[in-house]
Coordinates of C-alpha atoms in Angstrom, one line a residue:
Chain A
M1 CA 13.3 23.6 1.1
P2 CA 15.2 21.3 3.4
D3 CA 18.6 20.0 2.6
D4 CA 18.2 16.2 1.8
S5 CA 21.5 15.5 0.2
D6 CA 22.9 13.1 3.0
F7 CA 19.4 11.1 2.4
R8 CA 20.0 11.1 -1.3
E9 CA 23.6 10.1 -1.1
Y10 CA 22.7 7.3 1.3
V11 CA 19.6 6.1 -0.7
T12 CA 21.6 6.3 -4.0
G13 CA 24.3 4.0 -2.4
R14 CA 21.9 1.3 -1.4
L15 CA 19.2 1.6 -3.7
D16 CA 20.5 -1.3 -5.8
Q17 CA 21.1 -3.6 -3.0
L18 CA 17.6 -2.7 -1.4
R19 CA 15.8 -3.5 -4.9
R20 CA 17.6 -6.9 -5.0
T21 CA 16.5 -7.8 -1.7
A22 CA 13.0 -6.7 -2.3
Y23 CA 13.0 -8.8 -5.6
L24 CA 14.0 -12.1 -3.7
L25 CA 11.3 -11.2 -1.4
C26 CA 8.8 -10.1 -3.9
G27 CA 9.6 -12.4 -6.9
D28 CA 8.9 -10.0 -9.3
W29 CA 11.0 -6.5 -10.1
H30 CA 7.9 -4.4 -10.7
A31 CA 6.5 -5.3 -7.0
A32 CA 10.2 -5.1 -5.9
D33 CA 10.4 -1.3 -7.1
D34 CA 6.9 -0.5 -5.4
V35 CA 8.3 -1.9 -2.3
T36 CA 11.6 -0.1 -2.1
S37 CA 9.9 3.0 -3.2
T38 CA 7.5 2.7 -0.3
A39 CA 10.3 2.1 2.0
V40 CA 12.4 4.9 0.7
M41 CA 9.4 7.2 1.2
K42 CA 9.0 6.0 4.9
L43 CA 12.8 6.7 5.3
M44 CA 12.6 10.0 4.0
R45 CA 9.7 11.0 6.3
H46 CA 11.7 10.0 9.4
W47 CA 15.0 10.8 8.2
R48 CA 16.1 13.2 10.6
R49 CA 15.7 10.8 13.4
I50 CA 17.0 7.6 11.2
R51 CA 20.3 9.4 10.3
E52 CA 21.2 9.6 14.2
L53 CA 21.0 5.7 14.4
E54 CA 24.0 3.5 15.0
N55 CA 23.1 1.0 12.6
I56 CA 21.0 2.8 9.7
D57 CA 21.5 -0.5 7.3
S58 CA 19.7 -2.6 9.8
Y59 CA 16.9 -0.4 10.3
V60 CA 16.5 0.3 6.7
R61 CA 16.3 -3.4 6.1
Q62 CA 13.6 -3.6 8.8
V63 CA 11.7 -0.9 6.9
L64 CA 12.0 -2.9 3.7
L65 CA 10.8 -6.0 5.4
R66 CA 7.8 -4.5 7.0
T67 CA 6.8 -2.8 3.9
W68 CA 6.9 -6.0 2.1
L69 CA 4.8 -7.9 4.8
D70 CA 2.2 -4.9 4.9
E71 CA 1.7 -4.8 1.1
R72 CA 1.5 -8.8 1.2
R73 CA -1.4 -8.1 3.9
R74 CA -3.4 -6.0 1.6
P75 CA -6.3 -8.0 -0.1
W76 CA -5.3 -7.3 -3.7
R77 CA -2.0 -8.5 -3.2
R78 CA -2.4 -11.9 -1.4
E79 CA -0.5 -14.5 -2.8
W80 CA -1.6 -17.9 -3.9
A81 CA 1.1 -20.1 -3.7
T82 CA 1.4 -23.3 -6.0
A83 CA 1.6 -26.5 -4.1
V84 CA 4.0 -28.0 -7.0
L85 CA 6.7 -26.2 -8.7
P86 CA 7.9 -27.7 -12.3
V87 CA 11.4 -29.2 -12.0
R88 CA 13.0 -30.5 -15.3
A89 CA 16.1 -31.2 -16.9
V90 CA 17.2 -28.6 -19.2
A91 CA 20.3 -28.0 -21.8
A92 CA 23.2 -26.7 -20.5
A93 CA 22.8 -23.3 -22.2
D94 CA 19.4 -22.6 -20.4
R95 CA 20.9 -23.8 -17.2
V96 CA 21.3 -20.3 -15.4
V97 CA 18.0 -19.1 -16.7
D98 CA 16.4 -22.3 -15.3
E99 CA 18.2 -22.2 -12.0
R100 CA 17.4 -18.6 -11.4
L101 CA 13.6 -19.5 -12.2
A102 CA 13.6 -22.4 -9.9
I103 CA 15.2 -20.8 -6.8
M104 CA 12.8 -17.9 -7.3
G105 CA 9.8 -20.6 -7.4
H106 CA 11.0 -22.3 -4.3
L107 CA 11.8 -19.1 -2.4
A108 CA 7.9 -17.9 -3.5
A109 CA 6.5 -21.4 -1.9
L110 CA 8.3 -20.5 1.4
P111 CA 6.1 -19.0 4.0
A112 CA 6.9 -15.2 4.3
R113 CA 9.1 -15.2 7.4
R114 CA 11.0 -18.1 6.3
R115 CA 11.5 -16.6 3.0
A116 CA 12.6 -13.3 5.0
V117 CA 15.2 -15.3 7.0
I118 CA 16.8 -16.9 3.8
V119 CA 17.0 -13.8 2.1
L120 CA 18.5 -11.8 4.8
R121 CA 20.8 -14.8 6.0
F122 CA 21.9 -15.9 2.7
Y123 CA 21.7 -13.2 0.3
D124 CA 22.6 -10.1 2.7
D125 CA 25.0 -12.1 4.8
L126 CA 23.4 -11.1 8.1
S127 CA 24.4 -13.3 11.2
V128 CA 21.6 -15.0 13.3
E129 CA 21.6 -12.1 15.7
E130 CA 21.5 -9.3 13.1
T131 CA 18.6 -11.2 11.3
A132 CA 16.8 -11.5 14.7
A133 CA 17.3 -7.9 15.2
V134 CA 15.7 -7.1 11.6
L135 CA 12.6 -9.3 12.0
G136 CA 12.0 -8.6 15.7
C137 CA 12.4 -12.0 17.1
S138 CA 14.8 -14.4 19.0
T139 CA 17.7 -15.8 17.7
G140 CA 16.1 -19.2 18.4
T141 CA 13.2 -18.3 16.1
V142 CA 15.9 -17.2 13.5
K143 CA 17.6 -20.8 13.9
S144 CA 14.4 -22.8 13.7
Q145 CA 13.0 -20.9 10.5
T146 CA 16.4 -21.1 8.8
S147 CA 16.5 -24.8 9.5
R148 CA 12.9 -25.5 8.1
A149 CA 13.4 -23.3 5.2
L150 CA 16.6 -24.9 4.4
D151 CA 14.9 -28.5 4.9
T152 CA 12.2 -27.4 2.2
L153 CA 14.8 -25.7 -0.4
R154 CA 16.9 -29.0 -0.1
A155 CA 14.1 -31.1 -0.9
A156 CA 12.8 -29.0 -3.6
L157 CA 16.1 -28.2 -5.2
V158 CA 17.1 -31.6 -7.1
P159 CA 20.3 -31.2 -8.7
V160 CA 19.9 -31.0 -12.6
P161 CA 22.6 -32.9 -14.4
E162 CA 25.0 -30.8 -16.6
T163 CA 25.0 -33.0 -19.8
A164 CA 23.1 -35.8 -21.0
E165 CA 26.1 -38.1 -20.2
E166 CA 25.9 -37.0 -16.8
A167 CA 22.2 -37.6 -16.5
A168 CA 22.8 -41.1 -17.8
R169 CA 25.3 -42.2 -15.3
Chain B
M1 CA 25.9 -24.0 -7.0
N2 CA 25.1 -23.2 -3.5
L3 CA 22.2 -21.3 -2.0
Q4 CA 24.3 -18.0 -1.8
E5 CA 25.3 -18.5 -5.3
M6 CA 21.9 -19.1 -6.4
L7 CA 20.5 -16.0 -4.9
K8 CA 23.2 -14.0 -6.3
T9 CA 22.4 -15.4 -9.7
A10 CA 18.8 -14.9 -9.4
V11 CA 19.4 -11.1 -8.9
A12 CA 22.2 -10.8 -11.3
D13 CA 20.6 -9.0 -14.1
P14 CA 18.0 -6.5 -12.7
P15 CA 16.1 -4.3 -15.1
P16 CA 16.7 -0.5 -15.0
P17 CA 14.9 0.7 -11.6
A18 CA 11.6 2.4 -11.9
I19 CA 12.4 4.4 -8.9
D20 CA 12.6 8.3 -9.1
L21 CA 13.9 9.7 -6.2
D22 CA 12.8 13.2 -7.0
D23 CA 9.3 12.0 -7.8
L24 CA 9.5 10.1 -4.5
T25 CA 10.7 13.4 -2.8
R26 CA 7.8 15.5 -4.3
R27 CA 5.2 12.9 -2.9
V28 CA 6.8 12.7 0.5
R29 CA 6.7 16.6 0.8
R30 CA 3.1 16.5 -0.7
R31 CA 1.9 14.2 2.2
Q32 CA 3.8 16.2 5.0
V33 CA 2.1 19.3 3.9
S34 CA -1.4 17.6 3.8
T35 CA -0.7 15.8 7.1
R36 CA 0.4 19.1 8.7
W37 CA -2.8 20.6 7.6
A38 CA -5.0 17.8 8.7
V39 CA -2.9 17.7 12.2
G40 CA -3.6 21.4 12.6
T41 CA -7.4 21.5 11.5
G42 CA -7.9 18.2 13.6
G43 CA -6.3 20.0 16.4
L44 CA -8.3 22.8 16.3
G45 CA -11.3 21.1 15.6
L46 CA -10.7 19.0 18.7
A47 CA -10.3 22.1 20.9
V48 CA -13.5 23.5 19.7
A49 CA -15.4 20.2 20.3
M50 CA -13.9 19.7 23.9
A51 CA -14.8 23.5 24.6
V52 CA -18.2 23.0 23.5
A53 CA -18.8 19.6 25.3
A54 CA -17.4 21.2 28.3
V55 CA -19.9 24.2 28.4
G56 CA -22.4 21.7 27.6
L57 CA -21.8 19.2 30.2
A58 CA -20.3 20.9 33.1
P59 CA -22.6 20.5 36.1
L60 CA -23.5 23.4 38.3
D61 CA -23.5 23.8 42.0
G62 CA -25.3 20.8 43.2
G63 CA -24.9 18.8 40.3
A64 CA -27.8 20.3 38.3
P65 CA -27.1 20.7 34.4
W66 CA -26.8 23.9 33.1
Q67 CA -30.1 25.6 31.7
P68 CA -30.4 28.8 29.9
E69 CA -32.1 31.3 31.9
S70 CA -35.6 32.2 30.6
G71 CA -35.6 34.1 27.5
A72 CA -31.7 33.7 27.0
T73 CA -30.6 32.0 24.0
Q74 CA -28.7 28.6 23.8
L75 CA -25.0 29.2 24.0
V76 CA -23.9 25.6 22.8
P77 CA -24.1 25.5 19.0
P78 CA -25.3 22.3 17.5
V79 CA -22.2 20.1 16.5
S80 CA -22.0 20.0 12.5
A81 CA -19.2 19.7 10.1
D82 CA -16.8 22.3 9.1
P83 CA -18.8 24.8 6.9
R84 CA -16.1 24.1 4.1
Q85 CA -16.9 20.4 4.5
E86 CA -20.7 21.2 4.4
L87 CA -20.1 23.2 1.2
L88 CA -18.2 20.5 -0.6
A89 CA -20.9 17.9 0.5
A90 CA -23.3 20.2 -0.9
R91 CA -21.5 20.2 -4.3
L92 CA -21.1 16.6 -4.4
T93 CA -24.8 16.2 -3.8
A94 CA -25.7 18.7 -6.5
Q95 CA -23.4 16.5 -9.1
L96 CA -25.6 13.5 -7.4
R97 CA -28.7 14.9 -8.5
E98 CA -27.5 15.2 -12.0
L99 CA -27.0 11.5 -12.5
G100 CA -29.6 10.1 -14.9
P101 CA -32.3 7.7 -14.0
E102 CA -30.3 4.6 -14.7
F103 CA -28.5 5.0 -11.2
G104 CA -32.0 5.3 -9.4
V105 CA -30.8 7.8 -7.1
P106 CA -33.7 8.5 -4.5
A107 CA -34.6 12.3 -4.1
G108 CA -33.3 12.7 -0.5
T109 CA -30.2 10.9 -0.8
V110 CA -27.2 13.4 0.1
F111 CA -23.4 13.4 0.6
T112 CA -22.5 13.4 4.3
V113 CA -18.9 13.7 5.9
E114 CA -17.5 11.1 7.7
R115 CA -14.4 10.1 9.4
G116 CA -12.4 8.0 7.0
E117 CA -11.3 4.3 8.0
W118 CA -7.8 3.2 8.0
G119 CA -6.5 6.5 7.5
A120 CA -7.7 6.2 3.9
A121 CA -8.0 9.7 3.4
T122 CA -5.2 12.1 3.7
D123 CA -6.9 14.7 5.7
G124 CA -8.8 12.0 7.7
Y125 CA -12.4 12.6 6.1
W126 CA -14.4 11.3 3.1
Y127 CA -17.6 12.1 1.7
V128 CA -20.2 9.4 1.1
A129 CA -23.8 8.9 -0.5
R130 CA -25.4 5.8 0.0
W131 CA -28.8 4.5 -1.6
S132 CA -30.3 1.5 -2.9
S133 CA -31.4 0.7 -6.5
G134 CA -33.4 -2.4 -7.5
G135 CA -31.9 -4.3 -4.7
V136 CA -28.4 -3.2 -5.3
Q137 CA -26.4 -1.3 -2.4
L138 CA -24.7 1.6 -4.1
A139 CA -22.2 3.9 -2.4
I140 CA -20.0 6.5 -3.5
I141 CA -17.1 7.7 -1.5
V142 CA -15.0 11.0 -2.4
R143 CA -11.9 11.5 -0.5
R144 CA -8.5 12.9 -0.5
A145 CA -5.9 10.3 -1.5
L146 CA -2.6 10.5 -3.6
I147 CA -2.4 7.9 -6.5
P148 CA -1.2 4.5 -5.4
L149 CA 2.5 3.8 -6.2
E150 CA 1.9 0.3 -6.9
D151 CA 1.7 -0.2 -10.8
G152 CA 0.1 -3.6 -10.4
C153 CA -3.5 -4.4 -8.9
A154 CA -4.7 -7.6 -8.1
K155 CA -3.1 -11.1 -7.3
N156 CA -6.5 -12.5 -9.0
G157 CA -8.0 -15.0 -6.5
P158 CA -10.7 -17.5 -7.4
D159 CA -13.3 -15.1 -6.0
M160 CA -11.8 -11.6 -6.8
S161 CA -10.6 -10.1 -10.0
C162 CA -9.1 -6.6 -10.1
E163 CA -7.7 -4.6 -12.9
R164 CA -5.6 -1.5 -12.9
T165 CA -5.8 1.2 -16.0
E166 CA -4.2 4.5 -16.5
G167 CA -6.0 7.3 -18.2
A168 CA -4.7 9.7 -20.8
D169 CA -4.6 12.3 -18.1
G170 CA -2.3 10.4 -15.8
S171 CA -5.3 9.4 -13.4
V172 CA -5.4 5.8 -12.3
N173 CA -8.4 3.4 -12.1
Y174 CA -9.2 -0.1 -10.6
V175 CA -12.1 -2.1 -10.9
V176 CA -12.8 -4.9 -8.8
T177 CA -15.2 -7.9 -8.8
E178 CA -15.6 -9.9 -5.8
G179 CA -17.8 -12.9 -5.5
A180 CA -19.7 -14.6 -8.4
G181 CA -23.3 -15.6 -9.4
A182 CA -26.3 -13.3 -8.5
A183 CA -24.8 -11.1 -5.9
P184 CA -21.4 -9.9 -6.6
S185 CA -19.7 -6.8 -5.3
R186 CA -18.2 -4.6 -8.0
Q187 CA -16.3 -1.5 -7.4
A188 CA -14.6 1.2 -9.6
E189 CA -12.2 3.7 -8.2
N190 CA -10.6 6.6 -9.8
Y191 CA -7.6 8.5 -8.4
R192 CA -6.9 11.7 -9.9
L193 CA -4.0 14.0 -10.4
D194 CA -5.6 16.7 -8.1
D195 CA -5.5 14.0 -5.0
T196 CA -9.0 13.2 -5.0
A197 CA -9.8 9.5 -5.2
V198 CA -13.6 8.7 -6.0
M199 CA -14.7 4.9 -5.1
V200 CA -18.1 3.7 -6.2
T201 CA -19.2 0.3 -5.1
A202 CA -22.3 -1.6 -6.0
A203 CA -23.0 -4.7 -3.7
G204 CA -25.6 -7.5 -3.8
G205 CA -26.5 -7.6 -7.7
T206 CA -25.5 -7.5 -11.1
A207 CA -27.6 -4.4 -12.5
F208 CA -24.5 -2.4 -12.7
T209 CA -21.5 -3.5 -14.7
V210 CA -18.1 -2.2 -13.9
E211 CA -18.1 -0.1 -16.8
Q212 CA -21.0 1.9 -15.7
L213 CA -19.2 2.3 -12.2
L214 CA -16.1 3.4 -13.7
T215 CA -17.8 5.9 -15.9
L216 CA -19.8 7.3 -13.0
A217 CA -16.2 7.4 -10.7
Q218 CA -14.8 9.5 -13.4
L219 CA -17.4 12.2 -13.6
P220 CA -15.5 15.4 -13.2
G221 CA -17.9 16.6 -10.7
W222 CA -16.8 14.7 -7.9
S223 CA -13.9 17.0 -7.2
L224 CA -12.6 18.2 -3.6
V225 CA -10.7 21.0 -5.5
G226 CA -11.8 24.4 -5.1

């Protein structure tokens, strides 16, 4: 049986981050686990080649992203985006949950590549160049996609007042 | 709260992962073994096919095609499926014969071996029987395939519904209905632990329910093991 200890060590160390990135892309933890599992299997199949790469993390993100894009192309996975998302004022106690739901909803409404750009740049903290490398596109494309995605999010993410008094001001 | 903080908050409390590295490792190894087997068999088959084609097509001096001498036997065998595949197709055909009249299988219907599309079969081939009953086009496809990893099924659209269920034995079923009205397409799939997948499709009518198709897909006789 081949020794896969370095593969396991690598994956174990990054599984949590990969799952979270996948969740932001998929919007669903079950789907995120599926995508992450498939990506891990792809990595394992080619690990002997991948382990020699200079920037393994970038390659792994690329695999995860492509896996997610492939999954979305499957007929039974096609998404049906809703045009309007509910934005409502909530009590302070619900605020964190509501913000979480709101950002996930607004992310889900973005086209796939723009969503990927936002997740890679603002969650994974990648530079424009690194994001372009993962997405396989030019830095100009990353910049324009980022700009458009941010415009959409800015328009959608209406600040919710903290308190009733603040709301009344 | 800025966008970075919002994204970090959104993933702050993940549920426990449903990812088992040991299980994934086993799946990858099994897939690698079956791929090697398929590549080996495919390579051998290709070599035989090329040899057969070369003997059959090679022109002789002057460009005249080769003809066996009078009284000699033909050296080029007819192209056919692998004997083992033929045996499996015959076994599946026997199961097909045992279906009751409700499925209206004509007497001459048999399973044939086809090259699988989209790499859908782990060894590259699938076994298919097609017939028509009461205006509905029916097909059974039996192939080697691993149980899909995803634990969900459809993003049910306005024109398609899909449901995934798990059997008590660990097998996984999908039933899909596409289109509405008098001519929907219905499909049932049964993925088994022995890496056999059975897909039953009824297109162009409402004569068969997905439950009937699923019962048909789950028959133990559709096996590629042994």
